[in-house]
Tab-separated table of C-alpha atoms in Angstrom:
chain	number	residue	atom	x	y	z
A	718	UNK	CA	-33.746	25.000	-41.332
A	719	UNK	CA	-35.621	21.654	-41.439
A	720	UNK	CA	-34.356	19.062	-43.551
A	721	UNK	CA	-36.996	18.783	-46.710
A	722	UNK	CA	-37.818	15.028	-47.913
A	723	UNK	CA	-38.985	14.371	-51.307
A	724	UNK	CA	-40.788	11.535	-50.614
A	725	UNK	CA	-42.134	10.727	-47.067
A	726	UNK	CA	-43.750	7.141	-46.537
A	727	UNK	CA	-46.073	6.656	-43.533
A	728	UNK	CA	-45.941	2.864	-42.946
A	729	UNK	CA	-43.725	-0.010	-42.377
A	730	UNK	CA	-45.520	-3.151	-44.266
A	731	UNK	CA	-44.290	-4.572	-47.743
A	732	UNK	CA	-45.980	-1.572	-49.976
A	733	UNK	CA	-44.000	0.896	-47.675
A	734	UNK	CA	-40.597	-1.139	-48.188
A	735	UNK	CA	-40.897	-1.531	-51.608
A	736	UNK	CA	-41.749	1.727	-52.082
A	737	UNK	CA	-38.674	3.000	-50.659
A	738	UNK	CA	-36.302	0.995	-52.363
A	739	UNK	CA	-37.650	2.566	-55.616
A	740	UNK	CA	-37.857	6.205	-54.594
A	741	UNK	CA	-33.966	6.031	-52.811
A	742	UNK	CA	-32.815	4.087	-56.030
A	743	UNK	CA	-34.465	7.203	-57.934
A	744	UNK	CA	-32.433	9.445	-55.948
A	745	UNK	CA	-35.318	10.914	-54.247
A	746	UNK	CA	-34.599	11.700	-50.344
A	747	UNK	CA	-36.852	9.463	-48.820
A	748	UNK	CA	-38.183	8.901	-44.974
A	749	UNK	CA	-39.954	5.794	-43.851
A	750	UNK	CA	-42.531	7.138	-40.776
A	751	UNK	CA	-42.692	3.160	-39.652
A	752	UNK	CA	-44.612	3.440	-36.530
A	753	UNK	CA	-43.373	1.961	-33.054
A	754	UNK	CA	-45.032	-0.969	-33.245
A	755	UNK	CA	-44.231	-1.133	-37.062
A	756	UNK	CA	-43.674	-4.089	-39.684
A	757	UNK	CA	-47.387	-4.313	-40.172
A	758	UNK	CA	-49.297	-7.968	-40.326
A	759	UNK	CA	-47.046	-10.063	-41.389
A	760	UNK	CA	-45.284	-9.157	-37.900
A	761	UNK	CA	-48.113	-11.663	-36.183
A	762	UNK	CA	-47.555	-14.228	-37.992
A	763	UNK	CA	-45.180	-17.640	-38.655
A	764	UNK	CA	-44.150	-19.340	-41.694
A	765	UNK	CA	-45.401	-16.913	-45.274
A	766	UNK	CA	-44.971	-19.599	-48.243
A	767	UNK	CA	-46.417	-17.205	-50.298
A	768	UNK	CA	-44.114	-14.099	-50.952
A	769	UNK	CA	-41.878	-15.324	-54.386
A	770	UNK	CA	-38.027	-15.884	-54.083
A	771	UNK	CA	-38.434	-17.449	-50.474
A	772	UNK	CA	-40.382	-20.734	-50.529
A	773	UNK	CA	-40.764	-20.526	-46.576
A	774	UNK	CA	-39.883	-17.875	-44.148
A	775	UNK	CA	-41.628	-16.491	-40.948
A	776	UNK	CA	-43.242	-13.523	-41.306
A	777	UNK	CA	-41.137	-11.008	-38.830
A	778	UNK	CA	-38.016	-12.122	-40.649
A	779	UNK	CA	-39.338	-11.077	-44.113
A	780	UNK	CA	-40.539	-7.584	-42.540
A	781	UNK	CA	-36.625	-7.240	-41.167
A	782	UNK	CA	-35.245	-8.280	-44.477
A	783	UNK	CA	-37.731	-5.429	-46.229
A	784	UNK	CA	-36.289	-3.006	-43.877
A	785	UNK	CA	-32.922	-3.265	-44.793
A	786	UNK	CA	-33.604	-3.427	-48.144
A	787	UNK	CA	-35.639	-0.595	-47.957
A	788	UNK	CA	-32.883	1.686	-45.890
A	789	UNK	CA	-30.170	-0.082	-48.421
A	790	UNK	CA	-30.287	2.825	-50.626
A	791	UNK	CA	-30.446	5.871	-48.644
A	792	UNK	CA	-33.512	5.327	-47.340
A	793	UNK	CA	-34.080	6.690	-43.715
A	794	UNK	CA	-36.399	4.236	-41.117
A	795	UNK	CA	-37.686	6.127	-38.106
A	796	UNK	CA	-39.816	3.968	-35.506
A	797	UNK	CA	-42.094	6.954	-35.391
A	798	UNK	CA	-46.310	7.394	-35.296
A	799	UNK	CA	-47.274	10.037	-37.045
A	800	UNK	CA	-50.039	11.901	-35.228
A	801	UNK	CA	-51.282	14.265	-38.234
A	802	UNK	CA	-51.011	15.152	-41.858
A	803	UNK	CA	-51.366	18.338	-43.484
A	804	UNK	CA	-52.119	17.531	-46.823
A	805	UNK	CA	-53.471	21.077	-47.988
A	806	UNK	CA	-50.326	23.202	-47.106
A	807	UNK	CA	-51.259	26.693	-47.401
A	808	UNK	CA	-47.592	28.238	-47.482
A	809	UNK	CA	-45.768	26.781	-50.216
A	810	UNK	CA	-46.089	23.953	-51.198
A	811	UNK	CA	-44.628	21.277	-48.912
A	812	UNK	CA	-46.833	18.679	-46.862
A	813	UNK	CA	-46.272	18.195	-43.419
A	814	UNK	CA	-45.996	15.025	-40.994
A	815	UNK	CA	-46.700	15.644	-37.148
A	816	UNK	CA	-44.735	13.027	-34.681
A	817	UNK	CA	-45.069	13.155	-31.319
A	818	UNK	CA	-41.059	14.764	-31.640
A	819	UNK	CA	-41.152	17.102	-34.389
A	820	UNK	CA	-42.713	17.827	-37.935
A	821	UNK	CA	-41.443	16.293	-41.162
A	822	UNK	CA	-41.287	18.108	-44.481
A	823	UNK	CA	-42.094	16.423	-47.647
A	824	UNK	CA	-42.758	17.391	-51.798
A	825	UNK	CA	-44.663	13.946	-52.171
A	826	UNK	CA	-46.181	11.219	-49.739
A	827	UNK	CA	-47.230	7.531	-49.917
A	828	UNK	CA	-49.700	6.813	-47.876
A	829	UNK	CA	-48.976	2.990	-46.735
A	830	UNK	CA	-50.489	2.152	-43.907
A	831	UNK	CA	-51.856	-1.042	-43.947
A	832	UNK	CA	-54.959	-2.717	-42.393
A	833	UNK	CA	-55.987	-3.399	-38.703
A	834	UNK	CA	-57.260	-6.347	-36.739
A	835	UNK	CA	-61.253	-6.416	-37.106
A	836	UNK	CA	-62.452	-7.401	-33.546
A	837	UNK	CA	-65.757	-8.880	-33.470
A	838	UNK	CA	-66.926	-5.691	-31.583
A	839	UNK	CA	-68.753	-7.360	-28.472
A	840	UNK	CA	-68.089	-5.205	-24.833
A	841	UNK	CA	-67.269	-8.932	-23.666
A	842	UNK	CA	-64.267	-9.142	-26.054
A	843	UNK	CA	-63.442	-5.889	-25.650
A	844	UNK	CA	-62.964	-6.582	-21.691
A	845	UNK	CA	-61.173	-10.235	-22.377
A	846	UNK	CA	-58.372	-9.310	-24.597
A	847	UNK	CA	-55.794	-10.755	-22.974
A	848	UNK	CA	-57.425	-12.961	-20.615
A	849	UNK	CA	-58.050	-15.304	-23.119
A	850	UNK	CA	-59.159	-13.346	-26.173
A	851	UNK	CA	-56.329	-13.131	-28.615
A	852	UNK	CA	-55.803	-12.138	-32.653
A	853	UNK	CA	-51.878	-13.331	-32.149
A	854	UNK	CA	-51.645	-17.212	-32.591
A	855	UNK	CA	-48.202	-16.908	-33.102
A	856	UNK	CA	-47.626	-14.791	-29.649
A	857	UNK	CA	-50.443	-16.005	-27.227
A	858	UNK	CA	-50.343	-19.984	-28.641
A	859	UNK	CA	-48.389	-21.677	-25.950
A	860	UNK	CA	-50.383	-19.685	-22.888
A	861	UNK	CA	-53.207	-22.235	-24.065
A	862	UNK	CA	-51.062	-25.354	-23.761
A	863	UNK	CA	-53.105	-28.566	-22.896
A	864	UNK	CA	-56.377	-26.092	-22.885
A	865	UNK	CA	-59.408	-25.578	-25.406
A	866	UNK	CA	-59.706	-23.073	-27.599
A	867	UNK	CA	-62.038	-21.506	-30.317
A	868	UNK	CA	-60.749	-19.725	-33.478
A	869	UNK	CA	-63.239	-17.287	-35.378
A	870	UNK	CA	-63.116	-16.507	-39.612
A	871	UNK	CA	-62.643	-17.890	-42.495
A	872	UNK	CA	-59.638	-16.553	-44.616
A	873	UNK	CA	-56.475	-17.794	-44.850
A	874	UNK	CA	-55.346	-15.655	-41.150
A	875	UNK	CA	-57.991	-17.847	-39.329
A	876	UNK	CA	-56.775	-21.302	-41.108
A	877	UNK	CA	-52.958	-20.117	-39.667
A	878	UNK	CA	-54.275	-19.187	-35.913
A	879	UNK	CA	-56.020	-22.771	-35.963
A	880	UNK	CA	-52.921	-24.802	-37.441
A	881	UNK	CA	-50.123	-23.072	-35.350
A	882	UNK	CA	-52.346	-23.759	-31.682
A	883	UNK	CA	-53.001	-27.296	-32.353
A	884	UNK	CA	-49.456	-27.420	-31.542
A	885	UNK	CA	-50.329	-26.333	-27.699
A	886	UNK	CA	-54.067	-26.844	-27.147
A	887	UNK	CA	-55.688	-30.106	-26.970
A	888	UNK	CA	-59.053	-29.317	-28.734
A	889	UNK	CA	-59.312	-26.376	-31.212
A	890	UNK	CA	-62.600	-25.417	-32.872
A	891	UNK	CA	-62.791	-23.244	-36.047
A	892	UNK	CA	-66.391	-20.898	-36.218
A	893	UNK	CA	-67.162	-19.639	-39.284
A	894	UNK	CA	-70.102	-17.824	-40.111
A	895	UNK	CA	-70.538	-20.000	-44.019
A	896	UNK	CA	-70.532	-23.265	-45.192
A	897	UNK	CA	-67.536	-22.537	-47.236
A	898	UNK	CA	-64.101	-20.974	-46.129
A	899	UNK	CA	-62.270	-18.309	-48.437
A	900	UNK	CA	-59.436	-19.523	-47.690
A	901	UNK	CA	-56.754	-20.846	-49.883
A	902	UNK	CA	-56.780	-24.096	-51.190
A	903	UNK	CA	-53.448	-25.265	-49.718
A	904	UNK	CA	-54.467	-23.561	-46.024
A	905	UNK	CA	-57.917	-25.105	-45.915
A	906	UNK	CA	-57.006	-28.804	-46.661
A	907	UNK	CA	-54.537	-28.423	-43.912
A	908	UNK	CA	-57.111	-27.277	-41.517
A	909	UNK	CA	-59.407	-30.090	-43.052
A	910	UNK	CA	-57.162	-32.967	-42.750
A	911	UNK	CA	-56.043	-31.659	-39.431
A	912	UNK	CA	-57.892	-34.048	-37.092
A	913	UNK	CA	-57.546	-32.012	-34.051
A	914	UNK	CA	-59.717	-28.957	-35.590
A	915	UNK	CA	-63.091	-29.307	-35.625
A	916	UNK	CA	-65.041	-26.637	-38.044
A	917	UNK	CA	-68.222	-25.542	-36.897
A	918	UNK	CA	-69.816	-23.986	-39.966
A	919	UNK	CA	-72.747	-21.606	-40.777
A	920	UNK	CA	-72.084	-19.919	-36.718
A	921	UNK	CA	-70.840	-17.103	-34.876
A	922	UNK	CA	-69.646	-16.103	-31.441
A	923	UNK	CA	-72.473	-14.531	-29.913
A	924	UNK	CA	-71.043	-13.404	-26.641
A	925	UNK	CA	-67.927	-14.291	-24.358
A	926	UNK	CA	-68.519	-16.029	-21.340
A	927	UNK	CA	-65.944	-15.236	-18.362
A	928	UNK	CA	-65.295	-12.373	-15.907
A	929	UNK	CA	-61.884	-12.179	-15.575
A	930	UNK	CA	-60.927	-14.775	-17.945
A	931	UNK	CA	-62.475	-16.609	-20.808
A	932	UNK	CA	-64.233	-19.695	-19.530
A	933	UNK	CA	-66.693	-20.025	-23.409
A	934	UNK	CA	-68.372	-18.631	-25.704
A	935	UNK	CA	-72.061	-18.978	-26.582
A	936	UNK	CA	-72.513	-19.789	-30.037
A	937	UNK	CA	-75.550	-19.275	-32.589
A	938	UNK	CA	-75.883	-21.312	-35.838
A	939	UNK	CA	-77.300	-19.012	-38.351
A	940	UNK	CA	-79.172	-21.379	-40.212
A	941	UNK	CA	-81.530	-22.632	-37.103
A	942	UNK	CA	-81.145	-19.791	-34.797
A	943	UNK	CA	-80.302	-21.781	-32.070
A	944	UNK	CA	-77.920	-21.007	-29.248
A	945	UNK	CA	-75.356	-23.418	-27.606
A	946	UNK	CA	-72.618	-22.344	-24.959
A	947	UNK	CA	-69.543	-23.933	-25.221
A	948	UNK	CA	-66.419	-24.574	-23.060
A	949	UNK	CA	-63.408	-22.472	-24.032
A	950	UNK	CA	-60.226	-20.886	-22.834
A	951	UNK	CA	-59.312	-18.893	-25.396
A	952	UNK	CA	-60.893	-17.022	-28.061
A	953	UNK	CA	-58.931	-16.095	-31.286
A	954	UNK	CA	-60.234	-13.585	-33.263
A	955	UNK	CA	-59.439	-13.145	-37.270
A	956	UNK	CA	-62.070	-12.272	-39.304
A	957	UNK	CA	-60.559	-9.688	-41.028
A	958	UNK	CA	-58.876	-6.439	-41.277
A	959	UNK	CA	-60.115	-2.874	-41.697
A	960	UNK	CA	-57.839	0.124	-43.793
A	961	UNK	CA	-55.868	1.955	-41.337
A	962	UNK	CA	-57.241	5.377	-42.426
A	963	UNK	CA	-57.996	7.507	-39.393
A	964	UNK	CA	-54.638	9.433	-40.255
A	965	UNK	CA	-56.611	10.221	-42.998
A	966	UNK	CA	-60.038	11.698	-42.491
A	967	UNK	CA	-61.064	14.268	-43.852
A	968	UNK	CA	-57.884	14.687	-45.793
A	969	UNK	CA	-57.867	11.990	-48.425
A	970	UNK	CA	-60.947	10.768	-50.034
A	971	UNK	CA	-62.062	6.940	-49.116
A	972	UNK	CA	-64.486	4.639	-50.506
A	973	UNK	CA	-67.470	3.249	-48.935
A	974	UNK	CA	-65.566	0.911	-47.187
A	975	UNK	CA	-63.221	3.706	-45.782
A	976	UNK	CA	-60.393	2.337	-48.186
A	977	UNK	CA	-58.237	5.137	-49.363
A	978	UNK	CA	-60.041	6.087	-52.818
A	979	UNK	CA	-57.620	5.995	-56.162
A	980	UNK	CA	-58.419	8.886	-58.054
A	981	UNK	CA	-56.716	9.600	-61.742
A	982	UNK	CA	-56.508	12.685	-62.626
A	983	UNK	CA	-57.477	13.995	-65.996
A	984	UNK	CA	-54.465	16.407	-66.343
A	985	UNK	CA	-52.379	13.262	-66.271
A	986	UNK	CA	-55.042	11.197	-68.766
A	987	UNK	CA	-52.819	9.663	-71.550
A	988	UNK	CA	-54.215	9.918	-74.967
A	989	UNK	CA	-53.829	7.898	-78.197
A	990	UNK	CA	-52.808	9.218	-81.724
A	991	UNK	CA	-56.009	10.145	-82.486
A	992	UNK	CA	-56.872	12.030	-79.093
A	993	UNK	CA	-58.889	9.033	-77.157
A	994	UNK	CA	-58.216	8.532	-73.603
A	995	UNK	CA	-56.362	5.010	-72.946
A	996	UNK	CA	-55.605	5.022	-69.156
A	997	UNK	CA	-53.364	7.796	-66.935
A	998	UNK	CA	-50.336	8.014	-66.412
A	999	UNK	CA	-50.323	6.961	-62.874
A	1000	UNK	CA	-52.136	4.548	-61.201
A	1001	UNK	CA	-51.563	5.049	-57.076
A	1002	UNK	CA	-52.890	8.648	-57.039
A	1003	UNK	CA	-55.111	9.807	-54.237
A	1004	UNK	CA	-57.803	13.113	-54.374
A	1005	UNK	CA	-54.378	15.215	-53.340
A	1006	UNK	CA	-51.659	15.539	-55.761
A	1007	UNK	CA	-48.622	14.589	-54.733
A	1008	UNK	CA	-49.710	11.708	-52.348
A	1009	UNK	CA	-49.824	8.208	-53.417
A	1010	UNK	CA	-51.086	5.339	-52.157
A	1011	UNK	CA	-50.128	1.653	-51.849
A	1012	UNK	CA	-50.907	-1.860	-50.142
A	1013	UNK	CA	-53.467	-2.661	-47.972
A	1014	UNK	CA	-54.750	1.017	-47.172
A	1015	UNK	CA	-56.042	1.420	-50.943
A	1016	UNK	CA	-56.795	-2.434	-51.668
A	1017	UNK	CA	-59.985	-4.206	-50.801
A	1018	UNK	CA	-58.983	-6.933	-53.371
A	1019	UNK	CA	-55.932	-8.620	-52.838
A	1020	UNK	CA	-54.748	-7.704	-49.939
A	1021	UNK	CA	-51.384	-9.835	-50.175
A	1022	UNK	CA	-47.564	-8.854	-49.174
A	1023	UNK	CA	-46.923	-9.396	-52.568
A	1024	UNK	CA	-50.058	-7.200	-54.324
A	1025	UNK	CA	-49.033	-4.726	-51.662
A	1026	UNK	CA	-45.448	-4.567	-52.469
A	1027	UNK	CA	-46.276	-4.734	-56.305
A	1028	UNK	CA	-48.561	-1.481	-55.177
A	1029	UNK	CA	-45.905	-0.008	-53.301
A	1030	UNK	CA	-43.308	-0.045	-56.716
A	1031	UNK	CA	-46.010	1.724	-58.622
A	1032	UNK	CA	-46.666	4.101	-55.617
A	1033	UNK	CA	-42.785	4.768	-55.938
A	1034	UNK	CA	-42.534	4.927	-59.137
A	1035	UNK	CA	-45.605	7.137	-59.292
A	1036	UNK	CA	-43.952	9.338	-56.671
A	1037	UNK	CA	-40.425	9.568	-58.868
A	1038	UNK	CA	-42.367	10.641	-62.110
A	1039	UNK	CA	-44.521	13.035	-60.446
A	1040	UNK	CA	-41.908	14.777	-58.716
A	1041	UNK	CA	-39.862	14.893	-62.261
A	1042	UNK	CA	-42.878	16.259	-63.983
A	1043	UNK	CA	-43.483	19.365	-61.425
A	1044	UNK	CA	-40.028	20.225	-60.595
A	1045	UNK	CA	-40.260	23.474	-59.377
A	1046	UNK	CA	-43.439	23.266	-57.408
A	1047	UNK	CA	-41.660	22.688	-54.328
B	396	UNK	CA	-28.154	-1.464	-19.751
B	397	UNK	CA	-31.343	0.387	-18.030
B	398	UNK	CA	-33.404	-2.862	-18.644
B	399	UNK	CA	-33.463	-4.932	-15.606
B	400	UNK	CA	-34.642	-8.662	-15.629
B	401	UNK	CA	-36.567	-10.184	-13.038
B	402	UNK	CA	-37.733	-13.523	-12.499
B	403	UNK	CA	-40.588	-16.006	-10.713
B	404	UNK	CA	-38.112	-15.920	-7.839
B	405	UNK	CA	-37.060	-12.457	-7.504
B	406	UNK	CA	-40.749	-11.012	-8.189
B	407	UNK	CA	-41.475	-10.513	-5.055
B	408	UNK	CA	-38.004	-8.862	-3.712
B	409	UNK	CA	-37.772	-6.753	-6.846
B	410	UNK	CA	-41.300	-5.637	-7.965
B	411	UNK	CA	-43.957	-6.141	-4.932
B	412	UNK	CA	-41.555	-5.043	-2.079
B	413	UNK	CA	-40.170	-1.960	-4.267
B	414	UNK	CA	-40.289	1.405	-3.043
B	415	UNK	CA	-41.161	3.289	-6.310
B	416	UNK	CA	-43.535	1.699	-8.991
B	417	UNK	CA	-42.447	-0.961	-11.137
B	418	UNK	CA	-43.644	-1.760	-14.718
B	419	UNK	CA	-43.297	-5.281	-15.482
B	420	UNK	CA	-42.581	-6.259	-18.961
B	421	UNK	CA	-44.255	-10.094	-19.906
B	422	UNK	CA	-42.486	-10.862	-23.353
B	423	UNK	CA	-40.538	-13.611	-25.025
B	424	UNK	CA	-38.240	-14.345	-27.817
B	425	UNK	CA	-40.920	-16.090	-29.968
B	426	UNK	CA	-43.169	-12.790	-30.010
B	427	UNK	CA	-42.446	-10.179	-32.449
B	428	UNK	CA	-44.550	-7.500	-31.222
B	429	UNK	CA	-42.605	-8.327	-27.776
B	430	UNK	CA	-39.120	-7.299	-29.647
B	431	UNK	CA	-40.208	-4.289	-31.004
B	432	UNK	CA	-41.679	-2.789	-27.852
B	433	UNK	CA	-38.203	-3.545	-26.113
B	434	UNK	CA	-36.534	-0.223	-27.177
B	435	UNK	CA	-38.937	1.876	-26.223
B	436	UNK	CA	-39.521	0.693	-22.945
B	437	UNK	CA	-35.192	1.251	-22.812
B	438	UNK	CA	-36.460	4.631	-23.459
B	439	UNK	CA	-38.718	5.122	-20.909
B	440	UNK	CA	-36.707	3.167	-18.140
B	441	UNK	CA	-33.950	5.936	-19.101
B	442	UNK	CA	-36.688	8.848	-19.482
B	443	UNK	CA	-38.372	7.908	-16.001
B	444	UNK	CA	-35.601	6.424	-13.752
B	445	UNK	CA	-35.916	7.064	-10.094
B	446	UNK	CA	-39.409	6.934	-10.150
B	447	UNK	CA	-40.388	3.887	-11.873
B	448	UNK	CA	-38.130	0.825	-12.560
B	449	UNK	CA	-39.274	-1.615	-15.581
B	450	UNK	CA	-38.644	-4.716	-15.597
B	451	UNK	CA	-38.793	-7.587	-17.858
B	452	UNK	CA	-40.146	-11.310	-16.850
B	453	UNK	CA	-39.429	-13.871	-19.782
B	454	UNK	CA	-42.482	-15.766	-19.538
B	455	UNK	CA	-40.407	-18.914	-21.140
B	456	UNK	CA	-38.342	-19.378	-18.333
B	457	UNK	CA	-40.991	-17.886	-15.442
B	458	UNK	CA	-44.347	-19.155	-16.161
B	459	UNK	CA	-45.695	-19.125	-12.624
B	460	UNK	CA	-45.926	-15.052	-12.507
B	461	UNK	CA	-47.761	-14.439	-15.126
B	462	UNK	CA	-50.068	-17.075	-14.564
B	463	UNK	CA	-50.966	-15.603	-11.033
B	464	UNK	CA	-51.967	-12.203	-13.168
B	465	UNK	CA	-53.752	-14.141	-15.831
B	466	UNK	CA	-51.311	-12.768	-18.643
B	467	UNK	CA	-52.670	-14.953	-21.207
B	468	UNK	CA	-51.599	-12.583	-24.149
B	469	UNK	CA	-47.939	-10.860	-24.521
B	470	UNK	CA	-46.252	-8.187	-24.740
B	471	UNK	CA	-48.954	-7.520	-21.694
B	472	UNK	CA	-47.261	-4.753	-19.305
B	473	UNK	CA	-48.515	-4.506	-15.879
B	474	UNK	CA	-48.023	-1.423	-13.343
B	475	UNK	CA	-47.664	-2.114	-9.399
B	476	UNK	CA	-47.372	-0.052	-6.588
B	477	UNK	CA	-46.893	-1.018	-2.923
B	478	UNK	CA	-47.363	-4.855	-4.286
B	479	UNK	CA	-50.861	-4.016	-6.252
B	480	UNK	CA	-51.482	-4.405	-9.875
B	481	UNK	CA	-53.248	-0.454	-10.566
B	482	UNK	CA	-53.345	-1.080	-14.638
B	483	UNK	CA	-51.992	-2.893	-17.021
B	484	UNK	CA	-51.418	-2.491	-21.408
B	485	UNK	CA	-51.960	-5.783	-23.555
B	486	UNK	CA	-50.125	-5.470	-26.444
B	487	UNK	CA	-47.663	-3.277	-28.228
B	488	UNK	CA	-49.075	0.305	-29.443
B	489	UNK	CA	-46.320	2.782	-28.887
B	490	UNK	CA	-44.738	4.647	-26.612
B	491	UNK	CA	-47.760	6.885	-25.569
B	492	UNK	CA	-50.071	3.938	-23.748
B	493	UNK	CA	-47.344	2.741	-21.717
B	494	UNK	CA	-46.649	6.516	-20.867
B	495	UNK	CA	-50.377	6.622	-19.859
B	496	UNK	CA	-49.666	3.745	-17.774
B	497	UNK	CA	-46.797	5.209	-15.614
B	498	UNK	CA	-48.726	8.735	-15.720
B	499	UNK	CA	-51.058	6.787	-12.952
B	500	UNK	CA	-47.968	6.677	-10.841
B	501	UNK	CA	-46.055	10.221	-11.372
């Protein structure tokens, strides 16, 4: 007979942590499906002086810290991918998790599986990646010691690649498709002040120049339209992430973006004295009761280890009342 | 341990003049996607032994290999046979692409 989980997570960033702290302290029997390559985004970068309690700390050391935390209390970490989801059992009422070993059981799931890199989709990236094209400052920076490179985006991700490779490179250009970066304040005055980055504004990368190794890029300002190739060895790429829902096609609704949708429920609508809705009683639910959803997979907003942990509590929380309230469905 | 090391010096003895295919490992300490992807290629140097050894190269200490295969991106894992490169994986995505990999071999 195969074990039975009450909660299964499928993810291994902060929302998935978190979330298991709360369900194991609740006492519910709880499996982390982390992925191989798991630990999520903050596993690609360096120092996060953003994440309260620690005022500097590189980012694969907070993911190991969550992951003791998060097996602390019971909770059991498996380096797994899970390959399917059956969210609509048909016998009973369990859901199931497909690995490439065997199929987990579980009453309730939280669906926490982040956000990927967003490539900027040209075949000549596609065929580069790795001779030259990167999305890994932290990783690729010292292949591109003494050489020239060209960093693409404008968030807070692209202000980090271009900071941590002025340490190697000797020129570093930033490309960003506005006049404006959306970056923090504290990240952009560092790329700002930083005299070996120089910001090329209102452009993008138009194509990658190099056979079997980057050798430029060719640029196009967007505001004259006109094209100018330029020198590089390496390209790094972050403008962005996108949800990491293919798991879940077809089987959880998503938004227009393909963000996992939050739906609330009406059966669980809380009402006032006098019989007026005033919110539901949980706020992490998906279109199938019983699975929950937390961090970046369900957040177009935020999008920070923090928001997503903060998400991942409510997810686990969500996950502990809901079981409580149905005993005896499963 | 299954997980043998092999350096600028002993590339040639060790990975182009081997008899059965070798998958070489480019990693370093400094690269966290590089750490994780060290277990399972344990795994797989266990799973497939005899017929394809895996090796790691720390690119720290032996810059001059991977720079003669453009590796400009770790972990990148590269396949030989008979002293030819026939494929190689740039970064860390689980067990099944490197599988893929040594399924050109076996």
């Amino acid at each position: 007979m195969e074990e039975i989980y009450d909660v299964a997570i499928i993810g291994s960033g902060s929302a998935a942590f978190t979330a298991a702290i709360y369900t194991t302290r609740g006492a519910a029997r709880t499996v982390i499906l982390g992925g191989a390559n798991w630990g999520g985004q903050l596993m690609l970068t360096t120092e996060v002086e953003n994440f309260p309690g620690y005022e500097s700390l590189l980012g694969p050391e907070l993911m190991g810290k969550l992951k003791n935390h998060a097996t602390k209390f019971g909770g059991e970490f498996l380096a797994v991918d899970v390959e399917d989801v059956n969210f609509n059992p048909s016998d009973g009422k369990l859901f199931s998790l497909q690995t490439g070993g065997r199929v987990y059981q579980a009453r309730s799931v939280i669906a926490a599986t982040g956000a990927l890199i967003r490539w900027l989709g040209l075949p000549s990236e596609e065929r580069l990646i790795g001779r030259g094209v990167s999305s890994c400052a932290p990783c690729d920076a010292p292949f591109f010691k003494e050489k020239n490179v060209i960093v693409v985006g404008g968030g807070d991700a692209a202000m980090e690649e271009a900071s941590v490779l002025t340490k190697y490179a000797s020129s570093v250009a930033l490309v960003h498709r506005r006049d404006t970066f959306r970056a923090s304040r504290v990240m952009r005055d560092r790329v700002l002040n930083n005299p070996k980055i120089k910001v090329i504004w209102d452009t993008v990368i138009e194509e990658i120049l190099g056979e079997d190794r980057v050798t430029g890029v060719r640029l196009k300002n967007l505001k004259s339209n006109e094209t100018s190739e330029m020198p590089v060895d390496g390209v790094f790429v972050a403008i962005g992430h996108d949800p990491s829902t293919k798991l879940f096609f077809g089987k959880l609704e998503l938004d227009d973006k393909g963000y996992i949708k939050i739906v609330k429920h009406d059966k669980w609508g809380v009402k006032n004295e006098v019989g007026e809705p005033i919110g539901n009683k949980f706020s992490t639910t998906t279109s199938v009761e019983g699975v929950f959803a937390a961090g970046d997979v369900a957040d177009y907003r935020y999008r920070q280890a923090i928001t997503a942990a903060g998400m991942g509590c409510q997810a686990g929380m969500d996950a502990l009342s809901w079981l409580e309230e149905t005993k005896g469905h499963a | 341990m299954s997980s043998n090391v092999v350096t600028d010096q002993s590339f040639e003895q060790s990975v182009l003049k081997s008899r059965i295919p070798v998958l070489v490992d480019f990693w370093a300490v400094w690269c966290a996607p590089c750490r994780l992807a060290e277990p399972v290629l344990e795994e797989l140097s266990e799973q497939y032994k005899d017929k394809v050894s895996i090796f790691k190269l720390s690119v720290d200490e032996n810059p001059r290999t991977g720079e003669v295969y453009g590796v400009m991106s770790i972990p990148t894992t590269i396949l030989f046979k008979d002293g030819k490169e026939l494929g190689r994986q740039v970064g860390f995505s689980g067990k099944g692409a490197f599988e893929e990999l040594i399924k050109k071999v076996i």
